[in-house]
Coordinates of C-alpha atoms in Angstrom, one line a residue:
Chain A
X17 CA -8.0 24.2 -6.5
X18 CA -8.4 21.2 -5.1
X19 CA -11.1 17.9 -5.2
X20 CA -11.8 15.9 -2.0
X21 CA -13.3 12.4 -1.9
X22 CA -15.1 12.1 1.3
X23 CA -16.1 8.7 2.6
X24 CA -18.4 8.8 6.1
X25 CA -16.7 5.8 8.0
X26 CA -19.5 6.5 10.0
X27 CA -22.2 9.9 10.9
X28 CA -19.4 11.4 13.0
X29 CA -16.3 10.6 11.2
X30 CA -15.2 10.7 7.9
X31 CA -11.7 10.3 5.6
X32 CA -11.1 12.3 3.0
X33 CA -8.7 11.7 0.0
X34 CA -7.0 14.4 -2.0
X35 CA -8.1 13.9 -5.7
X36 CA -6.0 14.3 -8.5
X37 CA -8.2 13.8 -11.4
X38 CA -11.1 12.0 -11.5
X39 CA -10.6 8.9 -13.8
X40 CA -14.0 7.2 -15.0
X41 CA -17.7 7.2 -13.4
X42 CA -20.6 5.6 -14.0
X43 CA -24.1 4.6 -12.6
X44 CA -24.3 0.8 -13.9
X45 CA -27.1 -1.4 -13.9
X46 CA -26.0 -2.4 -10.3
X47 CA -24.2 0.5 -8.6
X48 CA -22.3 3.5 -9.1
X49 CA -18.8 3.1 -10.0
X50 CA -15.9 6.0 -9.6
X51 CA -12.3 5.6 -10.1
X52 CA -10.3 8.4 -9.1
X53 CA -6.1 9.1 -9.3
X54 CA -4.8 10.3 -5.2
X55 CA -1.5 11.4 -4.6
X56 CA -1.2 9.2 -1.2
X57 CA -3.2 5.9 -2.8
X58 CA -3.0 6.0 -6.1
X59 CA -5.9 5.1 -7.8
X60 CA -8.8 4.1 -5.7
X61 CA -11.9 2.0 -6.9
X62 CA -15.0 3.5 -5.2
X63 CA -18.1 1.6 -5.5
X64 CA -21.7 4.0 -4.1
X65 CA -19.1 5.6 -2.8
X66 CA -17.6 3.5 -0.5
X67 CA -13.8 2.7 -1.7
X68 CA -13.3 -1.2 -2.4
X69 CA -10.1 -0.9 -3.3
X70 CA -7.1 1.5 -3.4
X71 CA -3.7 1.0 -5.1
X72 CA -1.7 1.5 -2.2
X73 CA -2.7 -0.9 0.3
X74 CA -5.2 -3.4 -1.9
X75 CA -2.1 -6.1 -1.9
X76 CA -3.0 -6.7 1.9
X77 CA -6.7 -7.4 1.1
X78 CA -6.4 -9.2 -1.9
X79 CA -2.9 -11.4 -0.6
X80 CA -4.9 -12.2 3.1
X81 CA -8.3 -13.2 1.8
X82 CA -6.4 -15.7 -0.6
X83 CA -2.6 -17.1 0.7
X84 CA -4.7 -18.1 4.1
X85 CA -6.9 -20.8 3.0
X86 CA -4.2 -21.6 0.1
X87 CA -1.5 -22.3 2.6
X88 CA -4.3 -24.6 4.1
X89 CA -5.6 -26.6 1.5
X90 CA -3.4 -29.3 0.5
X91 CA -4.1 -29.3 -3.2
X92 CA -6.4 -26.6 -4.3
X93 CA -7.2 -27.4 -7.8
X94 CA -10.9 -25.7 -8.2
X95 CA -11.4 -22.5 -7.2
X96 CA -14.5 -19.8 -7.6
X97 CA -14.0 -16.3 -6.3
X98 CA -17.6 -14.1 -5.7
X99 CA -17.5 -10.5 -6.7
X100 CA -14.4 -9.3 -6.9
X101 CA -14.7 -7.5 -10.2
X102 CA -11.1 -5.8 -9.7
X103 CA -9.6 -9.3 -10.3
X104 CA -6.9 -8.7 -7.1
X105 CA -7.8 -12.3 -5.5
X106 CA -7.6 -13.9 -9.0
X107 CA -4.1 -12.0 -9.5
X108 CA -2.9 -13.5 -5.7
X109 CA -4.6 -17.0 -7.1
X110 CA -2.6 -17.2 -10.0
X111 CA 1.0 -17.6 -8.2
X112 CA -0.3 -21.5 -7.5
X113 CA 0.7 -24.1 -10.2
X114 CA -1.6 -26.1 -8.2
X115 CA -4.9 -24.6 -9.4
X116 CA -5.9 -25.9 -12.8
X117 CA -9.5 -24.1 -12.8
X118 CA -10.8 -20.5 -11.1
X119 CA -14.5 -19.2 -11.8
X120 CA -15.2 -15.7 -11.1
X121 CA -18.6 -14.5 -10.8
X122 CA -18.8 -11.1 -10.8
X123 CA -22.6 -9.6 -11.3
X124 CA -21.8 -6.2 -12.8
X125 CA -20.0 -6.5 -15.8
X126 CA -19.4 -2.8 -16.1
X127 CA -17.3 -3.1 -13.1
X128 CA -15.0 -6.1 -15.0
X129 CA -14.9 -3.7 -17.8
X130 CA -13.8 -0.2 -15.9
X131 CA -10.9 -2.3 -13.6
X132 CA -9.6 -4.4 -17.1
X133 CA -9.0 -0.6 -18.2
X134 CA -8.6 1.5 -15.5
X135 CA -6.9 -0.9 -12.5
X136 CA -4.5 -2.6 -14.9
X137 CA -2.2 -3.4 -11.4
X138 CA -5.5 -5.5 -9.8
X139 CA -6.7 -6.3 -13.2
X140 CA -3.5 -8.3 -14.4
X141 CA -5.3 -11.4 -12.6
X142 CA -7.5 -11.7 -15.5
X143 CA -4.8 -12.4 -17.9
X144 CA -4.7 -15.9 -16.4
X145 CA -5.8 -18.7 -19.2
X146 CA -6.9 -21.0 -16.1
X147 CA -10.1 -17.8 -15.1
X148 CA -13.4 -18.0 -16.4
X149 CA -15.4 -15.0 -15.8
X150 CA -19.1 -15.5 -15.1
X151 CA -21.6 -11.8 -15.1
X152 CA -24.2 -13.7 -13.2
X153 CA -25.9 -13.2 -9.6
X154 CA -23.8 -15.3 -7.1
X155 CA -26.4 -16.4 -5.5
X156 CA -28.2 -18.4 -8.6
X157 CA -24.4 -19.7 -10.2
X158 CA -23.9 -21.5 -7.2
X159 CA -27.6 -23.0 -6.3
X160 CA -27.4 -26.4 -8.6
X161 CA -23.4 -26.9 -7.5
X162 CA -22.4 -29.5 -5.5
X163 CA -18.9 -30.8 -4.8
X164 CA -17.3 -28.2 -7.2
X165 CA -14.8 -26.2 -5.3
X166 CA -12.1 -26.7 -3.1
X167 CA -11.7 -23.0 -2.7
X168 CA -14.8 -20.3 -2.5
X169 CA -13.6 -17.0 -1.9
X170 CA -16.1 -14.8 -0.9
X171 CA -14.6 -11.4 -1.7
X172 CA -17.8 -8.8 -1.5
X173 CA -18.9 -5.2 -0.4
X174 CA -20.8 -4.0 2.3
X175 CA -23.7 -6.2 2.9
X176 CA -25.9 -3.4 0.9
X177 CA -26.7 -2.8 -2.7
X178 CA -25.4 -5.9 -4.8
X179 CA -23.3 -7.7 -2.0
X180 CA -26.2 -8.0 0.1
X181 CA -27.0 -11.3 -1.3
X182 CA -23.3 -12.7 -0.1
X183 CA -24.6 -12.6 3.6
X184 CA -27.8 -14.2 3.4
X185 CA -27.4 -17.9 5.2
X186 CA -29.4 -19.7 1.8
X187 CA -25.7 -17.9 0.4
X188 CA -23.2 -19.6 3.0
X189 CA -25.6 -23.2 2.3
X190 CA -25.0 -23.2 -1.2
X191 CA -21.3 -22.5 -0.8
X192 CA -21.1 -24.9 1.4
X193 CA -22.8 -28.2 -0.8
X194 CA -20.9 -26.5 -4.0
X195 CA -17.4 -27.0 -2.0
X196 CA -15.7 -30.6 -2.0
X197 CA -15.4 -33.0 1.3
X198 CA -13.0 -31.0 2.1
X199 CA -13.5 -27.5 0.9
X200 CA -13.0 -24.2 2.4
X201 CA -14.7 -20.7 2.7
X202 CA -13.2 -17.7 3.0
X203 CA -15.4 -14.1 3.3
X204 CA -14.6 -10.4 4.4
X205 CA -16.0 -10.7 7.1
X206 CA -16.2 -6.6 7.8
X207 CA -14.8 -4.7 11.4
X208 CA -15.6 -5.2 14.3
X209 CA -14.7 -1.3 15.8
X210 CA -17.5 1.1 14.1
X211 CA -20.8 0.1 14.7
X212 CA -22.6 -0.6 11.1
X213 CA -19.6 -3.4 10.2
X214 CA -19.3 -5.0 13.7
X215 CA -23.1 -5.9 13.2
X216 CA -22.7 -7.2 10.0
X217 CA -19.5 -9.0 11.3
X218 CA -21.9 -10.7 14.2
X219 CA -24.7 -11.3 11.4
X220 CA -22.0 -12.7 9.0
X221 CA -20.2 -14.7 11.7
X222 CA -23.9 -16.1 13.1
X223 CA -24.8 -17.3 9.6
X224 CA -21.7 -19.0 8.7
X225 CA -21.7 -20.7 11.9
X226 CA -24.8 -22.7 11.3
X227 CA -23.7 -23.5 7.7
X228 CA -20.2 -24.5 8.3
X229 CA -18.6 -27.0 11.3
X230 CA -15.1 -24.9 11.0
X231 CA -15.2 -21.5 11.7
X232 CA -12.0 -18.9 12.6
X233 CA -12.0 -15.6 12.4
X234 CA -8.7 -13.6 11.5
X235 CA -7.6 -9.7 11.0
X236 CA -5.2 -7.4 9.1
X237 CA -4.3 -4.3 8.9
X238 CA -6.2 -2.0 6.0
X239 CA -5.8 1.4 6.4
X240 CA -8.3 2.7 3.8
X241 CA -11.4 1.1 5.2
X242 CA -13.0 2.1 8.3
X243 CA -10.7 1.9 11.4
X244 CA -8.2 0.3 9.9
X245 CA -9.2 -3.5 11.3
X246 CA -10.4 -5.5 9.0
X247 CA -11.4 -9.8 9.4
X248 CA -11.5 -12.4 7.3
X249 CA -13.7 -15.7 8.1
X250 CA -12.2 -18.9 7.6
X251 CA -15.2 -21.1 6.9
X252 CA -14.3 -25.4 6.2
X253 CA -15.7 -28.7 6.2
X254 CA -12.9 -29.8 8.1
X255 CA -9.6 -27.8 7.9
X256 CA -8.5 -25.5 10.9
X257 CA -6.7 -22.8 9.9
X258 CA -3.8 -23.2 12.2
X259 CA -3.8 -26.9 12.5
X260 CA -3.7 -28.4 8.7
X261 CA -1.5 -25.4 8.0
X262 CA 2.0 -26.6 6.6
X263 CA 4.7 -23.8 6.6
X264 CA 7.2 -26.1 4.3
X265 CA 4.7 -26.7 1.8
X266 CA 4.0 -23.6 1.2
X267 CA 7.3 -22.3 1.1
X268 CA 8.5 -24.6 -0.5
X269 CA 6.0 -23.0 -3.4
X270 CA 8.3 -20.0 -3.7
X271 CA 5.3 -17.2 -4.1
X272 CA 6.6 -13.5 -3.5
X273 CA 3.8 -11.1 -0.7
X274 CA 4.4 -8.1 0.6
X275 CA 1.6 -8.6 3.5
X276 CA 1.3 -12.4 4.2
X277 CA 3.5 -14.7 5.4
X278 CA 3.6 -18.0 7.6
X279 CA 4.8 -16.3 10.4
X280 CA 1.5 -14.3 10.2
X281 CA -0.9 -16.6 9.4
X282 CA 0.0 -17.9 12.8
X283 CA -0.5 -14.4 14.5
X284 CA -3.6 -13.4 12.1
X285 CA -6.0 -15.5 14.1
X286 CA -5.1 -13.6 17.8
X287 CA -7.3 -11.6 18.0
X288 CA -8.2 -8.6 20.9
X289 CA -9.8 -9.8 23.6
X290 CA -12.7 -7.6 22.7
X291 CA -13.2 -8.9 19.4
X292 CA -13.5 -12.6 20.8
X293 CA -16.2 -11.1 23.0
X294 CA -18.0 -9.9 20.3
X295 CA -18.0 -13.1 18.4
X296 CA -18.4 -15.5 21.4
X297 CA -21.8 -13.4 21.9
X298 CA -23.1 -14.7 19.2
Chain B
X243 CA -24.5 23.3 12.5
X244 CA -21.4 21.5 14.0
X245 CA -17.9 21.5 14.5
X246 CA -15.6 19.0 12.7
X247 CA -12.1 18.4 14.6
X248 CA -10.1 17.4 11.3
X249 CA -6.1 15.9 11.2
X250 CA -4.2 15.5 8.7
X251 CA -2.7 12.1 8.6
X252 CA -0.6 12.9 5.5
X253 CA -0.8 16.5 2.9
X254 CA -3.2 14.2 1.2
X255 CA -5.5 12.6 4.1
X256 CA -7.7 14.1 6.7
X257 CA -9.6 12.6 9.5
X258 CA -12.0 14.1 10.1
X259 CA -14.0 14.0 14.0
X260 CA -18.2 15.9 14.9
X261 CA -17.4 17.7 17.9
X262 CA -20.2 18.0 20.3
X263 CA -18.4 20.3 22.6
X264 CA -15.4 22.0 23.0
X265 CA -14.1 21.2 26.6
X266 CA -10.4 22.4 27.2
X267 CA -8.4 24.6 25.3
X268 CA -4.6 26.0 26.6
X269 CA -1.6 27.2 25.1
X270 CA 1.1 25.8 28.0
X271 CA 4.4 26.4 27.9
X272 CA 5.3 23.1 25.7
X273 CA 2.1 22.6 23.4
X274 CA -1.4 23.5 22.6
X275 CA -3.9 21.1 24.5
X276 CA -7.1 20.7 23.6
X277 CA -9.4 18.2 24.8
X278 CA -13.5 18.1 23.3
X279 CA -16.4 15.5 23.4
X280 CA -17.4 13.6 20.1
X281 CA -20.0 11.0 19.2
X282 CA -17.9 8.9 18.2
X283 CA -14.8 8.3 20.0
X284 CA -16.0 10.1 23.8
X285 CA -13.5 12.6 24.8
X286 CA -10.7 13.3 22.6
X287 CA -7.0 15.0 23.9
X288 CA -5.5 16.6 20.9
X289 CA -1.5 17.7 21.6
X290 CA -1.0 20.2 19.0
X291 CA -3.7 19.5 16.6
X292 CA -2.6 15.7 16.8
X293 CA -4.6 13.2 18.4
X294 CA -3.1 12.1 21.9
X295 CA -6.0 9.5 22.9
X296 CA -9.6 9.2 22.7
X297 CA -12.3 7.2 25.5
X298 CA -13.0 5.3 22.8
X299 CA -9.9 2.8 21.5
X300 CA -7.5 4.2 24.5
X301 CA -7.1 1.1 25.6
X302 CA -5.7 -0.5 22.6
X303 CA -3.0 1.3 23.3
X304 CA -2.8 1.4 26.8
X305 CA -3.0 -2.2 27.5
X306 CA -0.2 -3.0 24.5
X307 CA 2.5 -0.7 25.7
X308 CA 1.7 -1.8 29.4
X309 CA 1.2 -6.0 29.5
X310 CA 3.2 -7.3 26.8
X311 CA 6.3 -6.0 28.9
X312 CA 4.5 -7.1 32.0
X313 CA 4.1 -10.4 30.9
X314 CA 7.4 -11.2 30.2
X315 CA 9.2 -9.5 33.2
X316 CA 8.9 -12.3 35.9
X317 CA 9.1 -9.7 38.5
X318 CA 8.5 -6.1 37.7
X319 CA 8.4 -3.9 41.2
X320 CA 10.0 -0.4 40.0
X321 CA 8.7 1.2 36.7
X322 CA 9.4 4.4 35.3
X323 CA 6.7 5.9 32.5
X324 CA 7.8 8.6 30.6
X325 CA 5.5 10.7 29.0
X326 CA 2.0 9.7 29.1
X327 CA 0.3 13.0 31.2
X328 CA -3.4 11.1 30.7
X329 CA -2.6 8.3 33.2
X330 CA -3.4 5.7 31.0
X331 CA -0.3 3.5 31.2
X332 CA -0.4 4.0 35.1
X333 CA -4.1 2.5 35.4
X334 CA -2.8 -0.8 33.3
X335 CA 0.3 -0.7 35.5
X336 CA -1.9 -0.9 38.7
X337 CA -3.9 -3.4 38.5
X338 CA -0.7 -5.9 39.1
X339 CA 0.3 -6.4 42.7
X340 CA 4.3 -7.1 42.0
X341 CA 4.7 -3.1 41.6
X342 CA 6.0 -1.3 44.4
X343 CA 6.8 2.1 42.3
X344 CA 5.8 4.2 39.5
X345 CA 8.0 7.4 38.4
X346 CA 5.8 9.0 36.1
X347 CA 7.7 12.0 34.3
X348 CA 5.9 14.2 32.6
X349 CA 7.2 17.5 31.0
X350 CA 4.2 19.3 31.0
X351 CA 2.0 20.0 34.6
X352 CA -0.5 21.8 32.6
X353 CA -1.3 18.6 30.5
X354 CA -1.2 16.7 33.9
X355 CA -3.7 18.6 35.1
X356 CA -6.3 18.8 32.3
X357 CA -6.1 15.4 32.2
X358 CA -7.0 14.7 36.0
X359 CA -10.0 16.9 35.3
X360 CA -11.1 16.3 32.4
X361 CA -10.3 12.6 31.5
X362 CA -11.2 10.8 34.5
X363 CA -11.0 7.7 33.1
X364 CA -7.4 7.6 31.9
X365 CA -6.1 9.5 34.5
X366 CA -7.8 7.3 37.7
X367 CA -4.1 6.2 37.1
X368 CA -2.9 9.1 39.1
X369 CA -5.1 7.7 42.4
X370 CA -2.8 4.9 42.7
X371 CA -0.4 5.5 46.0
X372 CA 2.9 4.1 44.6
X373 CA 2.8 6.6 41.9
X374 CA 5.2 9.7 42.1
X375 CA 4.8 12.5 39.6
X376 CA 7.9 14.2 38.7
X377 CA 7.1 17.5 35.8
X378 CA 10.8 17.5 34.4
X379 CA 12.4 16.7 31.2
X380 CA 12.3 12.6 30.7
X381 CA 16.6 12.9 29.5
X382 CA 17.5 15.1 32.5
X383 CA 15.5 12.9 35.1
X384 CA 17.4 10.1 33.8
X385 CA 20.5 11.2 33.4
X386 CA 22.5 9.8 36.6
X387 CA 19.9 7.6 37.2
X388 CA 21.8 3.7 37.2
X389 CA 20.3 0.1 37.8
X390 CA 17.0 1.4 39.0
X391 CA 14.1 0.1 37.0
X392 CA 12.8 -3.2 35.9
X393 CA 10.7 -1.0 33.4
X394 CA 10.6 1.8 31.1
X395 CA 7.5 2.7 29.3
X396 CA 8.1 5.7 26.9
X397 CA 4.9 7.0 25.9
X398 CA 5.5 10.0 23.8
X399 CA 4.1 11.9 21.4
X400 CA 5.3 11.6 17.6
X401 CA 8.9 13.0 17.5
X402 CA 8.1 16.7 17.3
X403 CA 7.7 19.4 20.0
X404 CA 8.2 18.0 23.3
X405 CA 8.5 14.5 22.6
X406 CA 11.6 14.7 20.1
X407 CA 14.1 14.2 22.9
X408 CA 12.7 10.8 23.1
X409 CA 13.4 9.8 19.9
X410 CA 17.1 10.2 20.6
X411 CA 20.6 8.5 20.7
X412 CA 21.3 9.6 23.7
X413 CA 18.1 9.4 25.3
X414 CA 17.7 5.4 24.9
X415 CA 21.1 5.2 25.9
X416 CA 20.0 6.8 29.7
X417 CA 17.4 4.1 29.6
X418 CA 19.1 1.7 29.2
X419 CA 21.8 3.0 31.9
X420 CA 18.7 3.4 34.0
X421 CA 17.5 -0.2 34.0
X422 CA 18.8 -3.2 35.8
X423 CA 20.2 -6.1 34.3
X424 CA 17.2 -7.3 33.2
X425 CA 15.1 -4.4 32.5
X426 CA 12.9 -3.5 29.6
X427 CA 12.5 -0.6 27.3
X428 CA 9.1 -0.3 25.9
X429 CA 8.3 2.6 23.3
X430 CA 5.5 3.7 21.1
X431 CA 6.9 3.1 18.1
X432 CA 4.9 4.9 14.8
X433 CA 3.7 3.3 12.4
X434 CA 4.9 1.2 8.7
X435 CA 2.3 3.1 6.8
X436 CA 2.5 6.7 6.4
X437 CA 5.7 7.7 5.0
X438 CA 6.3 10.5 7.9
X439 CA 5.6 7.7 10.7
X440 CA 7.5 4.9 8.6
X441 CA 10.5 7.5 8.9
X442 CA 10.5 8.0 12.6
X443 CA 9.9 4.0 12.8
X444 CA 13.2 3.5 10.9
X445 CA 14.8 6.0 12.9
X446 CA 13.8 5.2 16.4
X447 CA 14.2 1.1 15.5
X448 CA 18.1 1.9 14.5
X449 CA 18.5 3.8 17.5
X450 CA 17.4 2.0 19.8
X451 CA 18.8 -0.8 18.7
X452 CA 22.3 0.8 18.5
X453 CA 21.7 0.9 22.8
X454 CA 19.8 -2.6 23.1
X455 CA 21.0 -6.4 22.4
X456 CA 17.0 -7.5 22.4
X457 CA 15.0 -5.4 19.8
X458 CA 11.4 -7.0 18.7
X459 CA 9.0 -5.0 16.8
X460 CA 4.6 -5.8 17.8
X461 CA 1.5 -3.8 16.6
X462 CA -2.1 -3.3 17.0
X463 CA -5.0 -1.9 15.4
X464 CA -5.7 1.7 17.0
X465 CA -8.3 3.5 14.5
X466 CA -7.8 7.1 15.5
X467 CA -4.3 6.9 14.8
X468 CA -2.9 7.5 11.1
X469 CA -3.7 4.2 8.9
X470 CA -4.7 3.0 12.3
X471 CA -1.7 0.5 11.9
X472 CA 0.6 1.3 15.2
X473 CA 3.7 -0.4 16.5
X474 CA 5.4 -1.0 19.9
X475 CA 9.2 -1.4 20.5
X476 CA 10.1 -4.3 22.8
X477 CA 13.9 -3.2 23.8
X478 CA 15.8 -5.2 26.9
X479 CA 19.4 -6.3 28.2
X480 CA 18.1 -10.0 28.3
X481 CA 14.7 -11.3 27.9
X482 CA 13.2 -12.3 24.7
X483 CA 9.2 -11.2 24.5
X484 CA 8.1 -14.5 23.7
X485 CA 10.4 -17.0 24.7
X486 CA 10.6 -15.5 28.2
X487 CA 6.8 -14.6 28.2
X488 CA 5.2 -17.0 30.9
X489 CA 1.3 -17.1 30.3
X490 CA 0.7 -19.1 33.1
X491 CA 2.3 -16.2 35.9
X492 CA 0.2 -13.7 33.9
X493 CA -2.9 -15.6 33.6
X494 CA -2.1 -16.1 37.5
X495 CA -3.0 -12.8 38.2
X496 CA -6.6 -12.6 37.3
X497 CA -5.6 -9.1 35.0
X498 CA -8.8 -7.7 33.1
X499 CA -8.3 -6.4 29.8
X500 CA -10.3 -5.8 26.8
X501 CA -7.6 -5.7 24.3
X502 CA -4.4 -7.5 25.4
X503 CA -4.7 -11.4 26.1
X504 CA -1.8 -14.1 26.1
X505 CA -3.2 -15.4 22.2
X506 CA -2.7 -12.1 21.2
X507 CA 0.8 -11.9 23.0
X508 CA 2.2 -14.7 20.7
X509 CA 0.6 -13.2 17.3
X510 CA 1.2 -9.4 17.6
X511 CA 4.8 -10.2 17.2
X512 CA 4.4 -11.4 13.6
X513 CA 4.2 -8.7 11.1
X514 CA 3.6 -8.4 7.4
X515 CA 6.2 -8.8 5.1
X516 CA 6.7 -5.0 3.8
X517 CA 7.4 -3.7 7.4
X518 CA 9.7 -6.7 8.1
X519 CA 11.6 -5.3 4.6
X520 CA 11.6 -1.7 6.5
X521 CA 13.1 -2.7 10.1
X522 CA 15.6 -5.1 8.0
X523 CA 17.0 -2.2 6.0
X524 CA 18.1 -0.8 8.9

C-alpha cells in the first residue's frame, strides 16, 4: 500500500510524490496546510495543495531569493521578509553579522506554528534573537512605513488565496516608500514555461515595473515546482544587480551555500532568449 | 475518459502527461518507440517509456547542444551527430552557412523514420542536402575514423539500451581520435539532481575527461526532463567555451533562436555550488 501526493502543474500534467506518512494537516483560518514525509524529498510543506517547500531542494529557493540582493547591498542592516512562514529566508539571512534587525510578517500563524514543529531544518531561522515575527496582513504592516528597510523580501505563494495580496501594485508602492534611499526588493517572481505562472510572471513583472526604477529578472533551478524554472525579481531604488555587485566583499563574509555563489549571480540573470521575449512584451 | 502517459523520474516520482492520441507505437530491433499528441507539450517521442523530446521545450535542448559549440568554433565545416534520430540537432546545425557536412549516425532506421513522419518539425533537419545518414553503431562508425571533424555532437539517450555505448571509455576516446586538432566534443550530459542521472553525470564527466584536456560543464532548464535541471558537456583538444567564444562572429550570422543567446552563453557555464562539489569529486 502506498499514498501519492498529486500536484496538477497544470490540467494536462501532473507530479506525484510517494508518501510515507502523512505528518500534520489542517484547514487554518487562511489555507489548508499538509506536511507530509517522501522518500525522494523529505518532508514537503504543501500549502491548498500546492507544495511551497520540500526538504530536498528548498536550500536553492530559500539561498537565491536572499544571498542575491545580500551580495548587493552594501550594508544591509534592516531587513523584512513577507510570508515565508517556513522561516528558510530568515535561516539564509542569519549568516550576515551585518543585519542587526529582520521583521517577518507572516499572516497565518498556524503555518509559523506547524514549520517551528514540523520543518525544524527551515524552521531553525527563527532561533535568531535579531527576528521579530509579525501574524499580520502584509499589505496593512507595511502601509504607514517609510524608509524602514534596506531589504524587503517578498517570499509568497501563488498569487491566489492569501499571497494574492503580494502582487497587487498598491503592494510593490508600499514596499517601495517602506525601503531606504537605497533599498532593494526581491519577489518570486513565478515561471515563465506553463501558462498560469508565466501570466502572473508578466502581471508581476508589469507592476513592479511602474513601482520601482531598477528592475532584473533572474532564474534557478527548482525541481519541485512546475517545470523546474523558477525567477526571482530584483526590484531597487538604485542598485543593479550585476553592477553594485562586489564578489570580494562578499567572500570575504565567509557564508557556506550549496546553490549560490558569485560565479552564479553573474550567470543567474542570462536568461533564454524566450523568457526576455516574454518580459520585453510587457 | 483519458489516457495519462506517466514516467518515473525516480521509484518515488512520476510525471505524469493527458494523451490526446496515441500516434506511433513499434517495437524495433533496439527499443520501443512511441510517439502520441498531448495538450500540453504537442507531440511527445518516448524511447522505452522515457521521454526523448517533446514540440513543446525541444528546443531548449536542441539549440544548447548545437550553438554553444558553434559559437566557439571559429570555423565549423564538418560535423558529425551521433544519435539524435528526430533531426533536431541537424535543423540548429543548418541554419549556419560555414557547414559543408553532416554525418548523422543513428542506430536505429525505424526511429529515423517515425520521426520523418511523424515529427516534422524536428526532423525538417533531414531536408538539409549536406546531411548523410548513416544507420550503424556510433563506436564502429568511428572507429578508424582520424582528423575528420571540427564537431561532435553526441545526442544519446540516458546510458541504457542503445545509448550505453556512448557513455564509454572507449567510445570518447574514438571521438576524440575522430576530431581535428581543434575539434569539439559536445554530449548530453544528465542531470545533478536525481541520484540515477547524478551517477551517469559523474561517470560520463570522469570519462570523458580521462580522453579530453578541455572539460567545462553548462545547463539549462528543460521541464520534461527529470527535475527539469539538464547538463551539457563542452569537451575539446584546445578551445575554452568562453574565452574562445566570439559573440561578435556569432551575432554576425543573423542565427534565430528562442533559447540560446550570447548572455546566456556566458551564464550557463556557472553552476550552483552542490553540482560543482559533484564534478570536483571526480
Amino acid at each position: 500500500m502506498a499514498f501519492w501526493f498529486m500536484e496538477n502543474h497544470t490540467d494536462n500534467v501532473v507530479m506525484s510524490i510517494k508518501v510515507k506518512e502523512q505528518v500534520y494537516s489542517e484547514q487554518s483560518e487562511y489555507q489548508r496546510i499538509d506536511i507530509f514525509e517522501s522518500e525522494e524529498f523529505g518532508r514537503v510543506l504543501a500549502l491548498d495543495g500546492i507544495i511551497n517547500l520540500t526538504e530536498k531542494d528548498e536550500f536553492i529557493y530559500h539561498e537565491m531569493i536572499t544571498h542575491v540582493p545580500m551580495a548587493v547591498h552594501p550594508n544591509p542592516e534592516h531587513v523584512l521578509v513577507v510570508g515565508a512562514g517556513d522561516g528558510g529566508a530568515l535561516r539564509e539571512l542569519g549568516k550576515y553579522q551585518s543585519v542587526q534587525h529582520i521583521d517577518l510578517v507572516e499572516i497565518d500563524a498556524a503555518l509559523v506554528a506547524a514549520c517551528r514543529k514540523y520543518l525544524p531544518t527551515t524552521a531553525i531561522g527563527y532561533q535568531d534573537e535579531r527576528v521579530t515575527v509579525h501574524n499580520r496582513d502584509g499589505l496593512r504592516f507595511l502601509r504607514r512605513l517609510e524608509d524602514v528597510y534596506d531589504l524587503i523580501i517578498v517570499d509568497s505563494t501563488d498569487p491566489a488565496g492569501p499571497g494574492e495580496i503580494l502582487f497587487t501594485k498598491e503592494f510593490y508602492g508600499s514596499c517601495y516608500k517602506a525601503l531606504k534611499q537605497d533599498g532593494i526588493m526581491v519577489n518570486q517572481h513565478e515561471s515563465p514555461f506553463y501558462s498560469y505562472e508565466s501570466a502572473a510572471m508578466m502581471r508581476s513583472y508589469r507592476r513592479i515595473r511602474s513601482a520601482f526604477p531598477v528592475l532584473r529578472v533572474y532564474q534557478a533551478h527548482i525541481p519541485s515546482y512546475p517545470s523546474g524554472h523558477w525567477l526571482f525579481g530584483f526590484a531597487s531604488k538604485k542598485y543593479d544587480p550585476l553592477k553594485d555587485f562586489d564578489e570580494k566583499r562578499w567572500l570575504a563574509q565567509g557564508i557556506q551555500t550549496r546553490y549560490y555563489n558569485t560565479d552564479l549571480h553573474r550567470g543567474t540573470f542570462c536568461l533564454p532568449t524566450y523568457v526576455r521575449a516574454l518580459l520585453e512584451s510587457e
